[in-house]
Amino acid sequence: MDLFNLSYTDFERFLFVLFRVGAFIVFVPFFGSTQFPSRVKTGLILLLSVSLYPLVPEAAIVPPKGLLGLSVMLFSEMLVGFSIAYVMRMIFTAVQIAGTMVDFQMGFGVVNVIDPQTQSQVSITAQFQNIFATFLFLALNGHHLTVHALVESFEMINPQQFAFSASTAEFILQVFAATFVTAIKIAAPVMVILFFISVGLGLVARTVPQMNVFIVAFPLQIGVGLLMVGLTFSFFTVLMKKQIAELPAWVLGLMQTF
């Protein structure tokens, strides 16, 4: 790619690549984190755009009609990048949902911290599990899967080819539903134990009304909850490995609907 001898058509083609890559990197896990330096992120977007530019055949580009047509096409490229990044991010969304459910059951429902990746408030357990999931993501070469998904998007979906169909919406809903199923699987062992503790404390309160159950329940639920979170980390690791291994199939399924 000769940056100093670009024709107007070549520049348009580069813009299509740049907008898809930019939207993808901004929203994808790890690279899209606000903790990831902005300058490094910008450099990565430019580097990937220049590297992936040759994958877009010149014959695949139909010159847009006017600025409005170009804007619509660039927006569609952003949607492609965002959609793929959205599917990959749902793993971490499941972890945050599970952590929030556990913390609510433990009594930490109003105790939140700032997630450095999204700058949003999340529960303590959700943040702890999210950090651990990020380490697993990197250890299992999730960042390689991220770049590979971006390359595949240009091999399967040429610029201006994006079409949001009913099958695309259905697939995204299926991913959304699978996210909640994963969240329940992560949170279930802890929540079941905490549920039985709540039932037991309720029975104690009925049979021994002189006992101040509230004073006992709060530290007991926190202690048992944290203990169960620690004991179920091996299960959490196995489940996360399975979800990360299924990521390529999810991304491929999404791209086939465009």
PDB file of C-alpha atoms in Angstrom:
ATOM      1  CA  MET A   1       0.000   0.000   0.000  1.00  0.00           C
ATOM      2  CA  ASP A   2       1.584   3.259  -1.179  1.00  0.00           C
ATOM      3  CA  LEU A   3       0.291   5.932   1.193  1.00  0.00           C
ATOM      4  CA  PHE A   4       1.763   8.732  -0.936  1.00  0.00           C
ATOM      5  CA  ASN A   5       0.140   7.744  -4.239  1.00  0.00           C
ATOM      6  CA  LEU A   6      -3.414   6.926  -3.208  1.00  0.00           C
ATOM      7  CA  SER A   7      -6.159   7.633  -5.690  1.00  0.00           C
ATOM      8  CA  TYR A   8      -9.545   8.840  -4.476  1.00  0.00           C
ATOM      9  CA  THR A   9     -10.968   5.330  -4.984  1.00  0.00           C
ATOM     10  CA  ASP A  10      -8.127   3.812  -2.979  1.00  0.00           C
ATOM     11  CA  PHE A  11      -8.708   6.349  -0.211  1.00  0.00           C
ATOM     12  CA  GLU A  12     -12.407   5.428  -0.071  1.00  0.00           C
ATOM     13  CA  ARG A  13     -11.458   1.764   0.108  1.00  0.00           C
ATOM     14  CA  PHE A  14      -9.053   2.503   2.963  1.00  0.00           C
ATOM     15  CA  LEU A  15     -11.778   4.433   4.808  1.00  0.00           C
ATOM     16  CA  PHE A  16     -14.080   1.398   4.682  1.00  0.00           C
ATOM     17  CA  VAL A  17     -11.348  -0.735   6.243  1.00  0.00           C
ATOM     18  CA  LEU A  18     -10.451   1.929   8.815  1.00  0.00           C
ATOM     19  CA  PHE A  19     -14.024   2.414  10.051  1.00  0.00           C
ATOM     20  CA  ARG A  20     -14.676  -1.313  10.437  1.00  0.00           C
ATOM     21  CA  VAL A  21     -11.376  -1.900  12.238  1.00  0.00           C
ATOM     22  CA  GLY A  22     -11.874   1.186  14.418  1.00  0.00           C
ATOM     23  CA  ALA A  23     -15.369   0.184  15.559  1.00  0.00           C
ATOM     24  CA  PHE A  24     -14.180  -3.359  16.227  1.00  0.00           C
ATOM     25  CA  ILE A  25     -11.135  -2.384  18.316  1.00  0.00           C
ATOM     26  CA  VAL A  26     -13.064   0.213  20.327  1.00  0.00           C
ATOM     27  CA  PHE A  27     -15.739  -2.298  21.445  1.00  0.00           C
ATOM     28  CA  VAL A  28     -13.905  -5.642  21.547  1.00  0.00           C
ATOM     29  CA  PRO A  29     -12.771  -7.094  24.921  1.00  0.00           C
ATOM     30  CA  PHE A  30      -9.304  -6.139  26.207  1.00  0.00           C
ATOM     31  CA  PHE A  31      -8.360  -3.868  23.287  1.00  0.00           C
ATOM     32  CA  GLY A  32     -11.509  -1.811  23.837  1.00  0.00           C
ATOM     33  CA  SER A  33     -10.801  -1.302  27.531  1.00  0.00           C
ATOM     34  CA  THR A  34     -10.363   2.281  28.700  1.00  0.00           C
ATOM     35  CA  GLN A  35      -7.237   1.006  30.494  1.00  0.00           C
ATOM     36  CA  PHE A  36      -5.713   0.238  27.091  1.00  0.00           C
ATOM     37  CA  PRO A  37      -3.708   3.388  26.184  1.00  0.00           C
ATOM     38  CA  SER A  38      -5.488   5.546  23.599  1.00  0.00           C
ATOM     39  CA  ARG A  39      -2.324   6.166  21.586  1.00  0.00           C
ATOM     40  CA  VAL A  40      -1.555   2.465  21.430  1.00  0.00           C
ATOM     41  CA  LYS A  41      -5.174   1.772  20.466  1.00  0.00           C
ATOM     42  CA  THR A  42      -5.033   4.388  17.686  1.00  0.00           C
ATOM     43  CA  GLY A  43      -1.731   3.001  16.416  1.00  0.00           C
ATOM     44  CA  LEU A  44      -3.153  -0.535  16.460  1.00  0.00           C
ATOM     45  CA  ILE A  45      -6.198   0.578  14.459  1.00  0.00           C
ATOM     46  CA  LEU A  46      -4.003   2.239  11.820  1.00  0.00           C
ATOM     47  CA  LEU A  47      -1.590  -0.710  11.690  1.00  0.00           C
ATOM     48  CA  LEU A  48      -4.386  -3.260  11.264  1.00  0.00           C
ATOM     49  CA  SER A  49      -6.140  -1.069   8.694  1.00  0.00           C
ATOM     50  CA  VAL A  50      -2.999  -0.790   6.564  1.00  0.00           C
ATOM     51  CA  SER A  51      -2.342  -4.534   6.936  1.00  0.00           C
ATOM     52  CA  LEU A  52      -5.898  -5.567   6.027  1.00  0.00           C
ATOM     53  CA  TYR A  53      -6.327  -3.066   3.194  1.00  0.00           C
ATOM     54  CA  PRO A  54      -4.989  -5.502   0.523  1.00  0.00           C
ATOM     55  CA  LEU A  55      -7.721  -8.009   1.462  1.00  0.00           C
ATOM     56  CA  VAL A  56     -10.368  -5.697  -0.002  1.00  0.00           C
ATOM     57  CA  PRO A  57     -10.515  -6.111  -3.799  1.00  0.00           C
ATOM     58  CA  GLU A  58     -10.906  -2.880  -5.731  1.00  0.00           C
ATOM     59  CA  ALA A  59     -13.661  -4.420  -7.848  1.00  0.00           C
ATOM     60  CA  ALA A  60     -15.758  -4.942  -4.700  1.00  0.00           C
ATOM     61  CA  ILE A  61     -16.129  -1.193  -4.137  1.00  0.00           C
ATOM     62  CA  VAL A  62     -18.966   0.662  -5.840  1.00  0.00           C
ATOM     63  CA  PRO A  63     -18.277   4.412  -5.741  1.00  0.00           C
ATOM     64  CA  PRO A  64     -20.831   5.982  -3.368  1.00  0.00           C
ATOM     65  CA  LYS A  65     -23.106   8.734  -4.610  1.00  0.00           C
ATOM     66  CA  GLY A  66     -22.208  11.881  -2.741  1.00  0.00           C
ATOM     67  CA  LEU A  67     -21.270  12.503   0.864  1.00  0.00           C
ATOM     68  CA  LEU A  68     -24.529  11.047   2.196  1.00  0.00           C
ATOM     69  CA  GLY A  69     -23.971   7.764   0.381  1.00  0.00           C
ATOM     70  CA  LEU A  70     -20.413   7.570   1.678  1.00  0.00           C
ATOM     71  CA  SER A  71     -21.582   8.288   5.236  1.00  0.00           C
ATOM     72  CA  VAL A  72     -24.189   5.508   5.089  1.00  0.00           C
ATOM     73  CA  MET A  73     -21.620   3.018   3.796  1.00  0.00           C
ATOM     74  CA  LEU A  74     -19.075   3.976   6.455  1.00  0.00           C
ATOM     75  CA  PHE A  75     -21.753   3.603   9.131  1.00  0.00           C
ATOM     76  CA  SER A  76     -22.573   0.116   7.838  1.00  0.00           C
ATOM     77  CA  GLU A  77     -18.883  -0.802   8.146  1.00  0.00           C
ATOM     78  CA  MET A  78     -18.937   0.405  11.745  1.00  0.00           C
ATOM     79  CA  LEU A  79     -21.965  -1.816  12.376  1.00  0.00           C
ATOM     80  CA  VAL A  80     -20.060  -4.840  11.063  1.00  0.00           C
ATOM     81  CA  GLY A  81     -17.147  -4.162  13.404  1.00  0.00           C
ATOM     82  CA  PHE A  82     -19.414  -3.420  16.343  1.00  0.00           C
ATOM     83  CA  SER A  83     -21.556  -6.548  15.794  1.00  0.00           C
ATOM     84  CA  ILE A  84     -18.547  -8.882  15.803  1.00  0.00           C
ATOM     85  CA  ALA A  85     -17.073  -7.150  18.868  1.00  0.00           C
ATOM     86  CA  TYR A  86     -20.470  -7.360  20.598  1.00  0.00           C
ATOM     87  CA  VAL A  87     -20.577 -11.142  20.191  1.00  0.00           C
ATOM     88  CA  MET A  88     -17.053 -11.477  21.601  1.00  0.00           C
ATOM     89  CA  ARG A  89     -17.828  -9.182  24.544  1.00  0.00           C
ATOM     90  CA  MET A  90     -20.855 -11.213  25.643  1.00  0.00           C
ATOM     91  CA  ILE A  91     -18.582 -13.666  27.499  1.00  0.00           C
ATOM     92  CA  PHE A  92     -17.541 -10.891  29.863  1.00  0.00           C
ATOM     93  CA  THR A  93     -21.122  -9.669  30.090  1.00  0.00           C
ATOM     94  CA  ALA A  94     -22.110 -13.127  31.360  1.00  0.00           C
ATOM     95  CA  VAL A  95     -19.386 -12.928  34.020  1.00  0.00           C
ATOM     96  CA  GLN A  96     -20.612  -9.515  35.193  1.00  0.00           C
ATOM     97  CA  ILE A  97     -24.239 -10.669  35.345  1.00  0.00           C
ATOM     98  CA  ALA A  98     -23.232 -13.745  37.369  1.00  0.00           C
ATOM     99  CA  GLY A  99     -21.170 -11.673  39.797  1.00  0.00           C
ATOM    100  CA  THR A 100     -24.010  -9.200  40.264  1.00  0.00           C
ATOM    101  CA  MET A 101     -26.468 -12.021  41.008  1.00  0.00           C
ATOM    102  CA  VAL A 102     -24.110 -13.544  43.589  1.00  0.00           C
ATOM    103  CA  ASP A 103     -23.424 -10.208  45.280  1.00  0.00           C
ATOM    104  CA  PHE A 104     -27.131  -9.444  45.502  1.00  0.00           C
ATOM    105  CA  GLN A 105     -27.704 -12.774  47.242  1.00  0.00           C
ATOM    106  CA  MET A 106     -24.760 -12.155  49.586  1.00  0.00           C
ATOM    107  CA  GLY A 107     -25.997  -8.713  50.574  1.00  0.00           C
ATOM    108  CA  PHE A 108     -23.529  -6.735  48.467  1.00  0.00           C
ATOM    109  CA  GLY A 109     -26.230  -5.438  46.126  1.00  0.00           C
ATOM    110  CA  VAL A 110     -25.432  -1.781  46.815  1.00  0.00           C
ATOM    111  CA  VAL A 111     -21.640  -2.178  47.063  1.00  0.00           C
ATOM    112  CA  ASN A 112     -20.236  -1.341  43.629  1.00  0.00           C
ATOM    113  CA  VAL A 113     -16.836  -0.446  42.195  1.00  0.00           C
ATOM    114  CA  ILE A 114     -15.800   1.144  38.897  1.00  0.00           C
ATOM    115  CA  ASP A 115     -14.939  -1.324  36.152  1.00  0.00           C
ATOM    116  CA  PRO A 116     -11.761   0.024  34.482  1.00  0.00           C
ATOM    117  CA  GLN A 117     -12.700  -1.608  31.171  1.00  0.00           C
ATOM    118  CA  THR A 118     -16.103   0.041  30.755  1.00  0.00           C
ATOM    119  CA  GLN A 119     -15.990   2.832  33.368  1.00  0.00           C
ATOM    120  CA  SER A 120     -19.349   1.603  34.654  1.00  0.00           C
ATOM    121  CA  GLN A 121     -20.300   0.515  38.170  1.00  0.00           C
ATOM    122  CA  VAL A 122     -20.202  -3.232  38.776  1.00  0.00           C
ATOM    123  CA  SER A 123     -20.429  -5.359  41.899  1.00  0.00           C
ATOM    124  CA  ILE A 124     -17.306  -6.464  43.773  1.00  0.00           C
ATOM    125  CA  THR A 125     -17.548 -10.147  42.839  1.00  0.00           C
ATOM    126  CA  ALA A 126     -18.337  -9.271  39.223  1.00  0.00           C
ATOM    127  CA  GLN A 127     -15.223  -7.110  39.017  1.00  0.00           C
ATOM    128  CA  PHE A 128     -13.049  -9.803  40.614  1.00  0.00           C
ATOM    129  CA  GLN A 129     -14.352 -12.493  38.250  1.00  0.00           C
ATOM    130  CA  ASN A 130     -14.087 -10.125  35.284  1.00  0.00           C
ATOM    131  CA  ILE A 131     -10.386  -9.525  35.967  1.00  0.00           C
ATOM    132  CA  PHE A 132      -9.801 -13.270  36.294  1.00  0.00           C
ATOM    133  CA  ALA A 133     -11.739 -13.875  33.045  1.00  0.00           C
ATOM    134  CA  THR A 134      -9.543 -11.296  31.279  1.00  0.00           C
ATOM    135  CA  PHE A 135      -6.400 -13.148  32.406  1.00  0.00           C
ATOM    136  CA  LEU A 136      -7.900 -16.403  31.117  1.00  0.00           C
ATOM    137  CA  PHE A 137      -8.824 -14.702  27.835  1.00  0.00           C
ATOM    138  CA  LEU A 138      -5.212 -13.623  27.309  1.00  0.00           C
ATOM    139  CA  ALA A 139      -3.741 -16.931  28.524  1.00  0.00           C
ATOM    140  CA  LEU A 140      -5.897 -18.850  26.030  1.00  0.00           C
ATOM    141  CA  ASN A 141      -4.832 -16.553  23.158  1.00  0.00           C
ATOM    142  CA  GLY A 142      -8.124 -14.718  23.092  1.00  0.00           C
ATOM    143  CA  HIS A 143      -6.342 -11.676  21.669  1.00  0.00           C
ATOM    144  CA  HIS A 144      -5.220 -13.846  18.741  1.00  0.00           C
ATOM    145  CA  LEU A 145      -8.820 -14.959  18.224  1.00  0.00           C
ATOM    146  CA  THR A 146      -9.787 -11.293  18.201  1.00  0.00           C
ATOM    147  CA  VAL A 147      -7.418 -10.400  15.364  1.00  0.00           C
ATOM    148  CA  HIS A 148      -8.323 -13.591  13.481  1.00  0.00           C
ATOM    149  CA  ALA A 149     -12.027 -12.700  13.683  1.00  0.00           C
ATOM    150  CA  LEU A 150     -11.275  -9.281  12.206  1.00  0.00           C
ATOM    151  CA  VAL A 151      -9.295 -10.812   9.331  1.00  0.00           C
ATOM    152  CA  GLU A 152     -12.088 -13.317   8.644  1.00  0.00           C
ATOM    153  CA  SER A 153     -14.617 -10.490   8.496  1.00  0.00           C
ATOM    154  CA  PHE A 154     -12.809  -8.987   5.486  1.00  0.00           C
ATOM    155  CA  GLU A 155     -12.497 -12.394   3.817  1.00  0.00           C
ATOM    156  CA  MET A 156     -16.221 -13.121   4.203  1.00  0.00           C
ATOM    157  CA  ILE A 157     -17.845  -9.668   4.137  1.00  0.00           C
ATOM    158  CA  ASN A 158     -16.649  -7.187   1.551  1.00  0.00           C
ATOM    159  CA  PRO A 159     -17.285  -3.483   2.161  1.00  0.00           C
ATOM    160  CA  GLN A 160     -20.799  -2.413   1.089  1.00  0.00           C
ATOM    161  CA  GLN A 161     -21.951  -6.034   1.447  1.00  0.00           C
ATOM    162  CA  PHE A 162     -23.388  -5.628   4.958  1.00  0.00           C
ATOM    163  CA  ALA A 163     -27.120  -6.333   5.211  1.00  0.00           C
ATOM    164  CA  PHE A 164     -28.830  -6.562   8.600  1.00  0.00           C
ATOM    165  CA  SER A 165     -31.384  -9.326   8.040  1.00  0.00           C
ATOM    166  CA  ALA A 166     -33.900 -11.129  10.214  1.00  0.00           C
ATOM    167  CA  SER A 167     -31.440 -14.008  10.589  1.00  0.00           C
ATOM    168  CA  THR A 168     -28.834 -11.561  11.937  1.00  0.00           C
ATOM    169  CA  ALA A 169     -31.251 -10.269  14.571  1.00  0.00           C
ATOM    170  CA  GLU A 170     -32.256 -13.831  15.465  1.00  0.00           C
ATOM    171  CA  PHE A 171     -28.619 -14.882  15.871  1.00  0.00           C
ATOM    172  CA  ILE A 172     -27.819 -11.893  18.109  1.00  0.00           C
ATOM    173  CA  LEU A 173     -30.829 -12.760  20.279  1.00  0.00           C
ATOM    174  CA  GLN A 174     -29.577 -16.349  20.520  1.00  0.00           C
ATOM    175  CA  VAL A 175     -26.178 -15.071  21.693  1.00  0.00           C
ATOM    176  CA  PHE A 176     -27.934 -12.813  24.197  1.00  0.00           C
ATOM    177  CA  ALA A 177     -29.940 -15.776  25.537  1.00  0.00           C
ATOM    178  CA  ALA A 178     -26.805 -17.936  25.712  1.00  0.00           C
ATOM    179  CA  THR A 179     -25.161 -15.166  27.742  1.00  0.00           C
ATOM    180  CA  PHE A 180     -27.841 -15.414  30.435  1.00  0.00           C
ATOM    181  CA  VAL A 181     -27.559 -19.216  30.462  1.00  0.00           C
ATOM    182  CA  THR A 182     -23.795 -18.908  30.978  1.00  0.00           C
ATOM    183  CA  ALA A 183     -24.326 -16.350  33.755  1.00  0.00           C
ATOM    184  CA  ILE A 184     -26.715 -18.703  35.559  1.00  0.00           C
ATOM    185  CA  LYS A 185     -24.230 -21.589  35.218  1.00  0.00           C
ATOM    186  CA  ILE A 186     -21.493 -19.451  36.793  1.00  0.00           C
ATOM    187  CA  ALA A 187     -23.659 -18.152  39.627  1.00  0.00           C
ATOM    188  CA  ALA A 188     -25.757 -21.281  40.320  1.00  0.00           C
ATOM    189  CA  PRO A 189     -23.422 -23.148  42.744  1.00  0.00           C
ATOM    190  CA  VAL A 190     -23.019 -20.113  44.995  1.00  0.00           C
ATOM    191  CA  MET A 191     -26.654 -19.031  44.773  1.00  0.00           C
ATOM    192  CA  VAL A 192     -27.997 -22.499  45.630  1.00  0.00           C
ATOM    193  CA  ILE A 193     -25.910 -22.668  48.816  1.00  0.00           C
ATOM    194  CA  LEU A 194     -26.893 -19.122  49.802  1.00  0.00           C
ATOM    195  CA  PHE A 195     -30.543 -19.957  49.135  1.00  0.00           C
ATOM    196  CA  PHE A 196     -30.435 -22.920  51.518  1.00  0.00           C
ATOM    197  CA  ILE A 197     -28.721 -20.752  54.137  1.00  0.00           C
ATOM    198  CA  SER A 198     -31.501 -18.178  53.797  1.00  0.00           C
ATOM    199  CA  VAL A 199     -34.140 -20.911  54.182  1.00  0.00           C
ATOM    200  CA  GLY A 200     -32.329 -22.317  57.221  1.00  0.00           C
ATOM    201  CA  LEU A 201     -32.062 -18.906  58.858  1.00  0.00           C
ATOM    202  CA  GLY A 202     -35.745 -18.339  58.172  1.00  0.00           C
ATOM    203  CA  LEU A 203     -36.623 -21.578  59.957  1.00  0.00           C
ATOM    204  CA  VAL A 204     -34.361 -20.615  62.871  1.00  0.00           C
ATOM    205  CA  ALA A 205     -36.081 -17.233  63.102  1.00  0.00           C
ATOM    206  CA  ARG A 206     -39.467 -18.982  63.315  1.00  0.00           C
ATOM    207  CA  THR A 207     -38.414 -21.579  65.877  1.00  0.00           C
ATOM    208  CA  VAL A 208     -36.143 -19.360  68.005  1.00  0.00           C
ATOM    209  CA  PRO A 209     -37.695 -15.881  67.880  1.00  0.00           C
ATOM    210  CA  GLN A 210     -35.373 -14.665  70.664  1.00  0.00           C
ATOM    211  CA  MET A 211     -32.383 -15.003  68.331  1.00  0.00           C
ATOM    212  CA  ASN A 212     -31.399 -11.925  66.305  1.00  0.00           C
ATOM    213  CA  VAL A 213     -31.135 -13.632  62.920  1.00  0.00           C
ATOM    214  CA  PHE A 214     -30.201 -10.431  61.101  1.00  0.00           C
ATOM    215  CA  ILE A 215     -26.958 -10.085  63.070  1.00  0.00           C
ATOM    216  CA  VAL A 216     -26.033 -13.697  62.276  1.00  0.00           C
ATOM    217  CA  ALA A 217     -27.274 -13.798  58.675  1.00  0.00           C
ATOM    218  CA  PHE A 218     -25.274 -10.905  57.268  1.00  0.00           C
ATOM    219  CA  PRO A 219     -21.727 -12.104  58.134  1.00  0.00           C
ATOM    220  CA  LEU A 220     -22.697 -15.755  57.557  1.00  0.00           C
ATOM    221  CA  GLN A 221     -23.944 -15.129  54.015  1.00  0.00           C
ATOM    222  CA  ILE A 222     -20.902 -13.008  53.170  1.00  0.00           C
ATOM    223  CA  GLY A 223     -18.464 -15.577  54.563  1.00  0.00           C
ATOM    224  CA  VAL A 224     -20.111 -18.584  52.928  1.00  0.00           C
ATOM    225  CA  GLY A 225     -20.593 -16.654  49.683  1.00  0.00           C
ATOM    226  CA  LEU A 226     -16.925 -15.690  49.423  1.00  0.00           C
ATOM    227  CA  LEU A 227     -15.895 -19.235  50.362  1.00  0.00           C
ATOM    228  CA  MET A 228     -18.103 -20.711  47.632  1.00  0.00           C
ATOM    229  CA  VAL A 229     -16.812 -18.209  45.055  1.00  0.00           C
ATOM    230  CA  GLY A 230     -13.291 -19.406  45.861  1.00  0.00           C
ATOM    231  CA  LEU A 231     -14.225 -23.097  45.809  1.00  0.00           C
ATOM    232  CA  THR A 232     -16.010 -22.819  42.454  1.00  0.00           C
ATOM    233  CA  PHE A 233     -13.131 -21.092  40.649  1.00  0.00           C
ATOM    234  CA  SER A 234     -12.052 -24.389  39.064  1.00  0.00           C
ATOM    235  CA  PHE A 235     -15.568 -24.794  37.644  1.00  0.00           C
ATOM    236  CA  PHE A 236     -15.511 -21.142  36.565  1.00  0.00           C
ATOM    237  CA  THR A 237     -12.196 -21.717  34.755  1.00  0.00           C
ATOM    238  CA  VAL A 238     -13.493 -24.779  32.898  1.00  0.00           C
ATOM    239  CA  LEU A 239     -16.649 -22.934  31.851  1.00  0.00           C
ATOM    240  CA  MET A 240     -14.695 -19.892  30.641  1.00  0.00           C
ATOM    241  CA  LYS A 241     -12.329 -22.114  28.632  1.00  0.00           C
ATOM    242  CA  LYS A 242     -15.333 -23.697  26.952  1.00  0.00           C
ATOM    243  CA  GLN A 243     -16.903 -20.319  26.154  1.00  0.00           C
ATOM    244  CA  ILE A 244     -13.660 -18.901  24.735  1.00  0.00           C
ATOM    245  CA  ALA A 245     -13.203 -22.047  22.615  1.00  0.00           C
ATOM    246  CA  GLU A 246     -16.700 -21.494  21.173  1.00  0.00           C
ATOM    247  CA  LEU A 247     -15.975 -17.872  20.230  1.00  0.00           C
ATOM    248  CA  PRO A 248     -14.788 -18.612  16.653  1.00  0.00           C
ATOM    249  CA  ALA A 249     -18.006 -20.540  15.950  1.00  0.00           C
ATOM    250  CA  TRP A 250     -20.106 -17.660  17.318  1.00  0.00           C
ATOM    251  CA  VAL A 251     -18.286 -15.099  15.192  1.00  0.00           C
ATOM    252  CA  LEU A 252     -18.483 -17.296  12.093  1.00  0.00           C
ATOM    253  CA  GLY A 253     -22.202 -17.848  12.653  1.00  0.00           C
ATOM    254  CA  LEU A 254     -22.769 -14.100  12.898  1.00  0.00           C
ATOM    255  CA  MET A 255     -20.810 -13.311   9.727  1.00  0.00           C
ATOM    256  CA  GLN A 256     -22.719 -15.951   7.776  1.00  0.00           C
ATOM    257  CA  THR A 257     -25.966 -14.080   8.499  1.00  0.00           C
ATOM    258  CA  PHE A 258     -24.788 -10.862   6.832  1.00  0.00           C
TER     259      PHE A 258
END
